[in-house]
PDB file of C-alpha atoms and ligand atoms in Angstrom:
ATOM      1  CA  UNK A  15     -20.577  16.953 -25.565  1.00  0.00           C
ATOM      2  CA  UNK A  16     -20.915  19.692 -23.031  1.00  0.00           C
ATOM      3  CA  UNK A  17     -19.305  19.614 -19.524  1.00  0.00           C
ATOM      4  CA  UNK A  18     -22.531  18.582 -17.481  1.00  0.00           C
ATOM      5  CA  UNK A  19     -22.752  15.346 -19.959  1.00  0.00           C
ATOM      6  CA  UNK A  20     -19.175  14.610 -19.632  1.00  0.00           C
ATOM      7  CA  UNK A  21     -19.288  15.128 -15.672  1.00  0.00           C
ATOM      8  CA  UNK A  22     -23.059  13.188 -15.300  1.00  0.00           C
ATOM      9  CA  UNK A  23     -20.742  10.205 -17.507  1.00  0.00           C
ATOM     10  CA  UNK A  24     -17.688  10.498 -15.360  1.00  0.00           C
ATOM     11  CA  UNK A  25     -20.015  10.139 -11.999  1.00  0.00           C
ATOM     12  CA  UNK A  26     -21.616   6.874 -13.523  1.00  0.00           C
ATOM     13  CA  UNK A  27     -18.604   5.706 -14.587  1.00  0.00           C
ATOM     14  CA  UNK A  28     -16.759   6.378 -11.209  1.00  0.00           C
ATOM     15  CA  UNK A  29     -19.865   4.823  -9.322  1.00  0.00           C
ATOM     16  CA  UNK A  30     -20.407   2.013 -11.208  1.00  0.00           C
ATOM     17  CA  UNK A  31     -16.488   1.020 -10.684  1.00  0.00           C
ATOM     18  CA  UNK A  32     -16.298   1.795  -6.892  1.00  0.00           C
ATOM     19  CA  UNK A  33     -19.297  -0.627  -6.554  1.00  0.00           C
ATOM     20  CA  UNK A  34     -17.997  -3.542  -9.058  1.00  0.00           C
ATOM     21  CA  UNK A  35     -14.664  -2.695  -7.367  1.00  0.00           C
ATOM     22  CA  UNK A  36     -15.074  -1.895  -3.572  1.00  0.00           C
ATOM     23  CA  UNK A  37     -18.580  -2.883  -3.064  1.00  0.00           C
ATOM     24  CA  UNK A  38     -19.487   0.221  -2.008  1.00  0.00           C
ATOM     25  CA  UNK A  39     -18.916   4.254  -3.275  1.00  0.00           C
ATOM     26  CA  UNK A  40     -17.829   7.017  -1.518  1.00  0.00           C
ATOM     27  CA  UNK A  41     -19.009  10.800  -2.738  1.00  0.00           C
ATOM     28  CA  UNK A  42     -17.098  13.457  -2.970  1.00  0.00           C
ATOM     29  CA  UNK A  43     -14.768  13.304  -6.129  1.00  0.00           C
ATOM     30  CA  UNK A  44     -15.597  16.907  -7.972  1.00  0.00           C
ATOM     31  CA  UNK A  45     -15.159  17.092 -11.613  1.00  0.00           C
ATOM     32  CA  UNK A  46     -13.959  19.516 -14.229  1.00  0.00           C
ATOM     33  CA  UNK A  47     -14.922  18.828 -17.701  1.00  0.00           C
ATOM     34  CA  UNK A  48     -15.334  22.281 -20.139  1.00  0.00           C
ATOM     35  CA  UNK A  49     -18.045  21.930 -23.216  1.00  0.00           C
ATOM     36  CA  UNK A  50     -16.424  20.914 -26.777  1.00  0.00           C
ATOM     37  CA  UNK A  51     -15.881  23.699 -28.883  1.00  0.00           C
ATOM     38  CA  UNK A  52     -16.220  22.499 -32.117  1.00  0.00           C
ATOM     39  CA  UNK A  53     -15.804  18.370 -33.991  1.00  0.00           C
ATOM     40  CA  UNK A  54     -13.468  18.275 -36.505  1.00  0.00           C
ATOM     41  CA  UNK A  55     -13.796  14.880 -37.932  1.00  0.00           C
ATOM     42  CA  UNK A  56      -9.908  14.553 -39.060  1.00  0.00           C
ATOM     43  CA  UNK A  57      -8.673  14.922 -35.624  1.00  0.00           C
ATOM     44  CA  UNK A  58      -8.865  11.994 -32.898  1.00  0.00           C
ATOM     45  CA  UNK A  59     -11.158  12.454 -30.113  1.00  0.00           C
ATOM     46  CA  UNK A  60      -9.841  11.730 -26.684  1.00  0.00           C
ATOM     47  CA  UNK A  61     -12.232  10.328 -24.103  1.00  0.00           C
ATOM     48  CA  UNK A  62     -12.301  12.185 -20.924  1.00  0.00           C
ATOM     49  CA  UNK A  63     -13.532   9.691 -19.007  1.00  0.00           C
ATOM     50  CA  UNK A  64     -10.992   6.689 -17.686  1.00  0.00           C
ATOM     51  CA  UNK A  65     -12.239   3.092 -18.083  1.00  0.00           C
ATOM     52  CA  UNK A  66     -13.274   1.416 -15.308  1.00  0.00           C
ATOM     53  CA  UNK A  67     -11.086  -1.387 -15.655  1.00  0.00           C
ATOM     54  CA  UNK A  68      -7.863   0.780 -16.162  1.00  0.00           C
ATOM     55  CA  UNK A  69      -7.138   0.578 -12.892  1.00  0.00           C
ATOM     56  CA  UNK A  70      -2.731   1.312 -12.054  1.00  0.00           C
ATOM     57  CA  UNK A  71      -0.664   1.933  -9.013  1.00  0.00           C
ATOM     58  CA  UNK A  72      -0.667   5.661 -10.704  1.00  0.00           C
ATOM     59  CA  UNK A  73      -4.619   6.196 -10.301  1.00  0.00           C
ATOM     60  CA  UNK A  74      -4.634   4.459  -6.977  1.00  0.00           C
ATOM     61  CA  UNK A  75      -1.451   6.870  -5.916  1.00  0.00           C
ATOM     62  CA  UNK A  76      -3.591   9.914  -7.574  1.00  0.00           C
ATOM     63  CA  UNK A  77      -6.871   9.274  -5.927  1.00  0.00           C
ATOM     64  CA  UNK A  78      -4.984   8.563  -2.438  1.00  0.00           C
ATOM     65  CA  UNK A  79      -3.862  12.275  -3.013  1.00  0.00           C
ATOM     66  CA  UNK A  80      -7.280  14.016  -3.414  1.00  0.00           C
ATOM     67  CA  UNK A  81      -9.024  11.859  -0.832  1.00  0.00           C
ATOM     68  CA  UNK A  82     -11.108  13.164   1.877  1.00  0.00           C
ATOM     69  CA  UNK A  83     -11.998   9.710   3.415  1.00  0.00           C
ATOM     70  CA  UNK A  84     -11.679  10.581   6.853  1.00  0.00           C
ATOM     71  CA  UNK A  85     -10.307  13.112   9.430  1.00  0.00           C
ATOM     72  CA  UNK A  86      -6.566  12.919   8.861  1.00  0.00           C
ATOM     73  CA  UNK A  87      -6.837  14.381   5.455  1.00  0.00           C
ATOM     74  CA  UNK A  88      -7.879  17.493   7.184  1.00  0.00           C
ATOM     75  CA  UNK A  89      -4.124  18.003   8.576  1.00  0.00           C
ATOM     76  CA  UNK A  90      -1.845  16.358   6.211  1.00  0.00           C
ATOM     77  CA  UNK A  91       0.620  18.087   4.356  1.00  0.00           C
ATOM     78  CA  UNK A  92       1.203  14.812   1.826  1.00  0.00           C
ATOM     79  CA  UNK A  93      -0.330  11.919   1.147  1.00  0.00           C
ATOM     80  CA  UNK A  94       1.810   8.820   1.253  1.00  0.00           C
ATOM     81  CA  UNK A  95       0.891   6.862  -1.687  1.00  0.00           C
ATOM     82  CA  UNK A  96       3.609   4.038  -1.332  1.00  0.00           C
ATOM     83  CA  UNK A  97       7.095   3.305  -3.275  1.00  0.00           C
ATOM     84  CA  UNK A  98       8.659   0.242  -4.892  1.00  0.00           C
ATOM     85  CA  UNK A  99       8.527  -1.597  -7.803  1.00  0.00           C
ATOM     86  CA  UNK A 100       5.582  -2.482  -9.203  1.00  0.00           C
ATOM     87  CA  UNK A 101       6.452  -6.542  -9.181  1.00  0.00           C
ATOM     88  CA  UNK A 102       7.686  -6.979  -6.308  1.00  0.00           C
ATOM     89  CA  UNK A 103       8.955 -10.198  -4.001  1.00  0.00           C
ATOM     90  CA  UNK A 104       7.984  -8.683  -0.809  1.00  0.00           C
ATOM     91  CA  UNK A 105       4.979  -5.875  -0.231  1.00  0.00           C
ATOM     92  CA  UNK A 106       5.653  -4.162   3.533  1.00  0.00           C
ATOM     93  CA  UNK A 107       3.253  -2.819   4.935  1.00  0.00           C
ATOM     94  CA  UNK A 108       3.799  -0.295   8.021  1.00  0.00           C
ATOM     95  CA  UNK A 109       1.066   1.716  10.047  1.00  0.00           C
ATOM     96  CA  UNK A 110       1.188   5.442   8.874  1.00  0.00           C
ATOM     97  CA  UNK A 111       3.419   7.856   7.836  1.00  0.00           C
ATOM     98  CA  UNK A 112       5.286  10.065  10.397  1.00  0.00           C
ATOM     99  CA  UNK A 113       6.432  13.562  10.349  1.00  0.00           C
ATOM    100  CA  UNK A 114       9.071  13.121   8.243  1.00  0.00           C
ATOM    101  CA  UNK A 115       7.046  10.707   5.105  1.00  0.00           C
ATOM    102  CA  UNK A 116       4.117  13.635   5.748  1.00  0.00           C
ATOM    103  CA  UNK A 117       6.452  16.396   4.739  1.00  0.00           C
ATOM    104  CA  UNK A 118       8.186  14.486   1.651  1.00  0.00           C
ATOM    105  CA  UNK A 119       5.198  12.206   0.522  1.00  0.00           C
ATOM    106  CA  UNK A 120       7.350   9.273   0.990  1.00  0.00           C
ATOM    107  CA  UNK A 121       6.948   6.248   2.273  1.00  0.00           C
ATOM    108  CA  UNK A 122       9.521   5.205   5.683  1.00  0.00           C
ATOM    109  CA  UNK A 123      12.447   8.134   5.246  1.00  0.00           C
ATOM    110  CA  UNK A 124      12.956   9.031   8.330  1.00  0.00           C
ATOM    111  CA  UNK A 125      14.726   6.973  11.126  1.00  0.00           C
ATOM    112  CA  UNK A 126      12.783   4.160  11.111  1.00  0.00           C
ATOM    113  CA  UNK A 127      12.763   4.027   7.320  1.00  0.00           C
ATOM    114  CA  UNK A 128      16.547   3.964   7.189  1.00  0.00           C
ATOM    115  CA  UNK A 129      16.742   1.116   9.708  1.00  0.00           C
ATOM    116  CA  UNK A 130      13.979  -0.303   7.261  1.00  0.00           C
ATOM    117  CA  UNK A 131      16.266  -0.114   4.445  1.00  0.00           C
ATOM    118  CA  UNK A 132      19.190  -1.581   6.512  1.00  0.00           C
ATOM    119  CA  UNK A 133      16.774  -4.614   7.383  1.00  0.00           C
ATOM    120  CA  UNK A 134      15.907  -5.130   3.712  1.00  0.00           C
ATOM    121  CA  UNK A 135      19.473  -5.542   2.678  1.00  0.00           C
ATOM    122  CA  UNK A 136      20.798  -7.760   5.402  1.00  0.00           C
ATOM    123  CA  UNK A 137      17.998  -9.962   3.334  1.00  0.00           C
ATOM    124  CA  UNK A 138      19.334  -8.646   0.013  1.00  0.00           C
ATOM    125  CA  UNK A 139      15.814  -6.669  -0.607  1.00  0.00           C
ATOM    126  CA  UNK A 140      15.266  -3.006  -1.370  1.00  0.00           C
ATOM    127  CA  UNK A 141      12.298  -0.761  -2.595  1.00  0.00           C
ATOM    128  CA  UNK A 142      14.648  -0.082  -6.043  1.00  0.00           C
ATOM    129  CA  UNK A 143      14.671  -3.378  -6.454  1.00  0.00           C
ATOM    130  CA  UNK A 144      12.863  -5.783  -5.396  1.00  0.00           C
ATOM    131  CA  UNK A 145      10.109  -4.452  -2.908  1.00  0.00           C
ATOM    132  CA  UNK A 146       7.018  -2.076  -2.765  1.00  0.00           C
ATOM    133  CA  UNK A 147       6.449  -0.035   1.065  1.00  0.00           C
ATOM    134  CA  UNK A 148       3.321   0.842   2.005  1.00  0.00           C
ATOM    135  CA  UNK A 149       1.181   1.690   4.784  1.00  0.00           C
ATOM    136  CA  UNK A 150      -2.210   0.983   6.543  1.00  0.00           C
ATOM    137  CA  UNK A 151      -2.915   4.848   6.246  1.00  0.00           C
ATOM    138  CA  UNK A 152      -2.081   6.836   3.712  1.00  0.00           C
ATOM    139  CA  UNK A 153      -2.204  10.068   5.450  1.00  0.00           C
ATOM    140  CA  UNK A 154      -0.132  10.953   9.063  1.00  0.00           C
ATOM    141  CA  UNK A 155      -2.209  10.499  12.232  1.00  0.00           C
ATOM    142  CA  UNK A 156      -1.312  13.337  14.703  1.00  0.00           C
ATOM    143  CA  UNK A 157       1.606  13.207  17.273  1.00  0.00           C
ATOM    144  CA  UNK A 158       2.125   9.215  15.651  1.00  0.00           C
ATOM    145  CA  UNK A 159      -0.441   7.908  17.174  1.00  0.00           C
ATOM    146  CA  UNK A 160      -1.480   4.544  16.146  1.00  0.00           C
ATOM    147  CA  UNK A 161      -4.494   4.603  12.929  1.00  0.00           C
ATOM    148  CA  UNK A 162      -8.427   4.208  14.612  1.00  0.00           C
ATOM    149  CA  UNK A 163     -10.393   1.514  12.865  1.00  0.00           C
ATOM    150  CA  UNK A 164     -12.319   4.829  11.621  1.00  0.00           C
ATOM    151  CA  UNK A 165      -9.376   5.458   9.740  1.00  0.00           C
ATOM    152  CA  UNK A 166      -8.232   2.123   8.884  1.00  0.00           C
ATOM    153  CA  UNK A 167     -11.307   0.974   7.745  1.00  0.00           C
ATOM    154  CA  UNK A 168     -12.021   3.553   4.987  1.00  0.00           C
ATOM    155  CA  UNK A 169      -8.400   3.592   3.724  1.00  0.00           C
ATOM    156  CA  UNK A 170      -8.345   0.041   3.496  1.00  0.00           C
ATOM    157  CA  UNK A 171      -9.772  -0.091   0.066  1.00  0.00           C
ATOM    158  CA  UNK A 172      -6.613   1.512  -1.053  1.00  0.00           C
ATOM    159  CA  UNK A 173      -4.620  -0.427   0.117  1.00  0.00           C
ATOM    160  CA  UNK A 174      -6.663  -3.862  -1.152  1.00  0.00           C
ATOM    161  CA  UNK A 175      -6.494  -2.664  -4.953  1.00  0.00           C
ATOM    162  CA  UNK A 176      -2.595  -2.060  -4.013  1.00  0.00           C
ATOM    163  CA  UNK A 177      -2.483  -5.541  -2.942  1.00  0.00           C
ATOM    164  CA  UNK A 178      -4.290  -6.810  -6.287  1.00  0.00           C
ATOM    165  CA  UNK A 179      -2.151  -4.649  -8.757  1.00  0.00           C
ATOM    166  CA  UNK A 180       1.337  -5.726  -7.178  1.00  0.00           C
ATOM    167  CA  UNK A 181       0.427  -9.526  -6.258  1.00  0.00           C
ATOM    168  CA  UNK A 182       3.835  -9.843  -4.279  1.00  0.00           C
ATOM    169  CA  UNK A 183       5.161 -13.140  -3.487  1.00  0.00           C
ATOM    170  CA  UNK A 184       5.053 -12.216   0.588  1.00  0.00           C
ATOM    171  CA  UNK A 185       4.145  -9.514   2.516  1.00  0.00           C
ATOM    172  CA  UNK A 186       6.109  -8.197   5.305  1.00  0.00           C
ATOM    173  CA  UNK A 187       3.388  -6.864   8.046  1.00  0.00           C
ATOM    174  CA  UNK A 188       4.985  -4.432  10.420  1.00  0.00           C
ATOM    175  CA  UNK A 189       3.889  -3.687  13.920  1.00  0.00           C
ATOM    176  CA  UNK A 190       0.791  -4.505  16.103  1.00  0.00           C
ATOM    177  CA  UNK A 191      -2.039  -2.153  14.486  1.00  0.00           C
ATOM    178  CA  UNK A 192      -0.965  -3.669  10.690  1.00  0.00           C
ATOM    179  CA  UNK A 193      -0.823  -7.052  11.732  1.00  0.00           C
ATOM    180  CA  UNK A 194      -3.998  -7.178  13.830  1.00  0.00           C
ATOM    181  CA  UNK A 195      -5.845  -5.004  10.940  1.00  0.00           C
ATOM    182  CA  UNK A 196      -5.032  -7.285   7.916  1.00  0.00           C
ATOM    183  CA  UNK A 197      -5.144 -10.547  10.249  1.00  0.00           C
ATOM    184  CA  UNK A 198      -8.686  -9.452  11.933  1.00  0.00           C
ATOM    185  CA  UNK A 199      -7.451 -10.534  14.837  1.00  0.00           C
ATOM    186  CA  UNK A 200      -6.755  -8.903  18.861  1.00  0.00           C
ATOM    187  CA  UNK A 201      -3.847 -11.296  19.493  1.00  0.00           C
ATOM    188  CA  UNK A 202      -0.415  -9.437  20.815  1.00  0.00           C
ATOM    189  CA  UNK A 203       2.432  -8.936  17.844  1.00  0.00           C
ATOM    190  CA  UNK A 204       4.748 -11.081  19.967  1.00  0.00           C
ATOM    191  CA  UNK A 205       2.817 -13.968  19.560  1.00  0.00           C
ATOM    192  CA  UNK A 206       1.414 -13.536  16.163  1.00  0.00           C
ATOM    193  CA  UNK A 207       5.267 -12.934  14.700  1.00  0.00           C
ATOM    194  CA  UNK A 208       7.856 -15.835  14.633  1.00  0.00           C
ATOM    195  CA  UNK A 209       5.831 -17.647  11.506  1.00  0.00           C
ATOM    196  CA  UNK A 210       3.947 -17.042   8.317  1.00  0.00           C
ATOM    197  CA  UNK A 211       0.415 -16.987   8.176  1.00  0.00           C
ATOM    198  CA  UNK A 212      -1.674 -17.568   5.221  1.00  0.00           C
ATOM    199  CA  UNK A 213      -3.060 -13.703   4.348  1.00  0.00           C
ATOM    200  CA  UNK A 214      -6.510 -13.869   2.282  1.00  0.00           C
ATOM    201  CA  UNK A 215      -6.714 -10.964  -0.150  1.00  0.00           C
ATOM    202  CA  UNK A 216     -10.017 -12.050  -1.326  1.00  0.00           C
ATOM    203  CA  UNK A 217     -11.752  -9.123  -2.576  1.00  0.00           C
ATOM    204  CA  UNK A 218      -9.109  -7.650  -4.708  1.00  0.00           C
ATOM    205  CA  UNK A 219     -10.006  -6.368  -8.237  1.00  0.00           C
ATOM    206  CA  UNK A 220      -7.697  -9.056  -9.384  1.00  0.00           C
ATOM    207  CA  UNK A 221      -9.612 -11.551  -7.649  1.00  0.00           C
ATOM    208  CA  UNK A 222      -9.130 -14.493  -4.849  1.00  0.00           C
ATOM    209  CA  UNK A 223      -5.222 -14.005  -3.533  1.00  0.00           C
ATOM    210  CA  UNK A 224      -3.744 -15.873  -0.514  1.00  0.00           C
ATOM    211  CA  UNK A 225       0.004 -14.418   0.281  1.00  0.00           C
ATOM    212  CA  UNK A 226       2.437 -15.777   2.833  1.00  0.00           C
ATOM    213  CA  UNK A 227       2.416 -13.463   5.184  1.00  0.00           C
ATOM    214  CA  UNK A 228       5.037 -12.425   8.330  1.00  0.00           C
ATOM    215  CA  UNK A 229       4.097 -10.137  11.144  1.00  0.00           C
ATOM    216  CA  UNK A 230       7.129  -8.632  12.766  1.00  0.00           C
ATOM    217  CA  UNK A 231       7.846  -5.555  15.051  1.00  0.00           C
ATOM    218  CA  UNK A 232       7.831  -1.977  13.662  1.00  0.00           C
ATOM    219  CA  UNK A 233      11.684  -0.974  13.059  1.00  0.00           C
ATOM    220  CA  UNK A 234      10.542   1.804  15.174  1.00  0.00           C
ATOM    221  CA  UNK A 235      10.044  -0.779  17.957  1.00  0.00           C
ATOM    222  CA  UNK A 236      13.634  -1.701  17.778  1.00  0.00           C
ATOM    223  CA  UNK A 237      15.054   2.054  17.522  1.00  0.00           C
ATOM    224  CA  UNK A 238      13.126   2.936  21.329  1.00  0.00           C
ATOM    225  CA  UNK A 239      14.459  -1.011  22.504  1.00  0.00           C
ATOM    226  CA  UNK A 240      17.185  -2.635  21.109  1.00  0.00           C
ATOM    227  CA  UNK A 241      15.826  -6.001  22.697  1.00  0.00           C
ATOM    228  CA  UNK A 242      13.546  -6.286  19.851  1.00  0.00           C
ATOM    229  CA  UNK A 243      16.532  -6.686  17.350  1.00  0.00           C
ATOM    230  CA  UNK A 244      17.429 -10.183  17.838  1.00  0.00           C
ATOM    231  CA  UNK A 245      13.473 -11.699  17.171  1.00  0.00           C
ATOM    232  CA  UNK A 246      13.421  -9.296  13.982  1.00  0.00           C
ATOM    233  CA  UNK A 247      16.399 -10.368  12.962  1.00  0.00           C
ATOM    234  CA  UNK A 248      14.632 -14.428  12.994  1.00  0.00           C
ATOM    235  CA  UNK A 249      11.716 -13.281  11.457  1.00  0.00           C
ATOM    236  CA  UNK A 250      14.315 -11.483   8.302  1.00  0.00           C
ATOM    237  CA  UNK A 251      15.528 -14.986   8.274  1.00  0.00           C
ATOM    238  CA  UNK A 252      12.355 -16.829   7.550  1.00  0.00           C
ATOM    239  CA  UNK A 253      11.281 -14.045   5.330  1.00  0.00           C
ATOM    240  CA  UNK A 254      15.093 -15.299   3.332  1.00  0.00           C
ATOM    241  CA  UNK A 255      14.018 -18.782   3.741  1.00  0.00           C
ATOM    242  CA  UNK A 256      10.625 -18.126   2.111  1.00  0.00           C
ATOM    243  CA  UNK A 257      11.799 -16.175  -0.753  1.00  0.00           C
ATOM    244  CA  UNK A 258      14.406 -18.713  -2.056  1.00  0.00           C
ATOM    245  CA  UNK A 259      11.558 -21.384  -1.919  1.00  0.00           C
ATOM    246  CA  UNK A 260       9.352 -18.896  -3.741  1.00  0.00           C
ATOM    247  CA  UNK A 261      11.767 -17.268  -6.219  1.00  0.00           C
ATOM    248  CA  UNK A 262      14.479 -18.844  -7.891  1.00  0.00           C
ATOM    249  CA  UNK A 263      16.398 -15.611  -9.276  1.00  0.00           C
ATOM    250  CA  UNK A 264      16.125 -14.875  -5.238  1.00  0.00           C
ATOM    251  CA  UNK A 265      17.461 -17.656  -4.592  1.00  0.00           C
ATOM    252  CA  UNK A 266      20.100 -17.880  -6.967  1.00  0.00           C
ATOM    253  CA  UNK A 267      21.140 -14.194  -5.678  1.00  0.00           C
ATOM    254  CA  UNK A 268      21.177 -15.860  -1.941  1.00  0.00           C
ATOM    255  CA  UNK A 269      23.508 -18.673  -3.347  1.00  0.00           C
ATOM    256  CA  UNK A 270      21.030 -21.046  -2.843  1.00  0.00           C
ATOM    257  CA  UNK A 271      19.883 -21.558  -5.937  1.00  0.00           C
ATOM    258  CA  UNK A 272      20.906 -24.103  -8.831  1.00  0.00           C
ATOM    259  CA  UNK A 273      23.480 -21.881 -11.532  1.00  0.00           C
TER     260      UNK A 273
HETATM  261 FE1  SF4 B 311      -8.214   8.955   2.643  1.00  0.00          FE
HETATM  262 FE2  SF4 B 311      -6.713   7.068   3.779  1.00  0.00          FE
HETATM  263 FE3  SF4 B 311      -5.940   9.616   3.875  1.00  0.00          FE
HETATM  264 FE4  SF4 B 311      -8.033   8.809   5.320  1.00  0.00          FE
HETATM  265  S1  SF4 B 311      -5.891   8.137   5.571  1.00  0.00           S
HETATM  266  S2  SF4 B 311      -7.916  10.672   4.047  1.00  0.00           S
HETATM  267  S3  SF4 B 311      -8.968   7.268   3.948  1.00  0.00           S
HETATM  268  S4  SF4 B 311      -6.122   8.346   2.035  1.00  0.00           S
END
């Protein structure tokens, strides 16, 4: 086959799974296929294309790194993918990587992050474990500004298909723009938080999902006002109170399971 049929394939193939996939396709994927040299019939022939339906955290990660979806790719040093494990209890979601997740590709390392990690353990959670992190945007808006809806919108297919492949058993929404994004809503965090809502991941690959999900402030929130400790510190304990009705190997961790 020589590279323009392999790269007119890959385009069809690529199209034709955005659309069954996303509903919709956007250009600008480039291609790099070289012509066969020769067939030998003894030796196996590897497809260059990927199948449509192979989609994996890895190809969502890889295609998250060459995308060009909207302005803040133009300034990012990383893309910030996500981390966790790839079955995970809880899937939080945060707004958009700062300085510090730009520079390492890494999802909540920096201040906030640590007091993230600190949260998940007073609740006996962690990303080695027993979560996935993630964020609304996958690259770093400038100066931390909150994501636009411009941005938002066309990284949200990303994050959907994450949603699908992991299929955790609650998701863990923090701050205002994440929770009024993924709740379509313009109610204020402090009275969307306090109580699960029922999240409708609808048009994942994976199908119809509905996932407990808690709004809560950004840990980022509670570093620049300490007041917002004590109502994050509920909503960790509803999040507990969730999981040991949901998971019984939580539970049993929690002590209260049956042994
Ligand atoms: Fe693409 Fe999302 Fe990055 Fe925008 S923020 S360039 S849509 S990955």
């Amino acid at each position: 086959m020589t590279a323009d049929e392999k790269t007119s394939l890959a385009r069809l193939l690529f199209t034709a799974g955005d659309y069954l996939r996303d509903g919709f396709h956007l250009p600008g994927e480039e291609y790099s296929f070289s012509d066969d040299e020769a067939f030998y019939p003894d030796e196996p022939v590897i497809s260059a294309a990927v199948p449509v339906s192979a989609d994996s955290l890895e190809t969502v990660a890889a295609e998250i790194r060459e995308c060009t979806g909207c302005p803040l790719h133009g300034e990012r040093k990383n893309a910030v993918p996500g981390e966790g494990v790839a079955r995970p209890l809880v899937l939080v979601i945060g707004e958009g990587p700062g300085a510090d997740e730009d520079a390492s590709g890494r999802p909540f390392v920096g201040k906030a992050g640590q007091l993230l990690d600190k949260m998940l353990a007073s609740v006996g959670l962690s990303r080695e474990k027993n979560c996935f992190i993630a964020n609304m945007v996958k690259c770093r808006p400038p100066n931390n500004r909150d994501p636009l809806p411009e941005e938002t919108a066309p990284c949200s297919r990303f994050l959907t298909r994450q949603i699908g492949l992991l299929n955790p058993k609650v998701i863990l929404c923090l701050g205002r723009i994440s929770a009024q994004t993924l709740l379509k809503t313009g109610a204020s965090l402090g009275s969307l938080r306090g109580s699960f809502v029922s999240y409708h991941a609808g048009d994942t690959p994976q199908g119809a999902m509905t996932i407990p999900l808690l709004p809560t402030y950004h840990p980022s929130a509670i570093l620049r006002d300490e007041s917002y400790k004590r109502p994050v510190w509920e909503d960790l304990k509803l999040l507990r109170q969730m999981l040991i009705e949901k998971d019984p190997d939580y539970a049993l961790e929690a002590g209260e399971g049956e042994a």
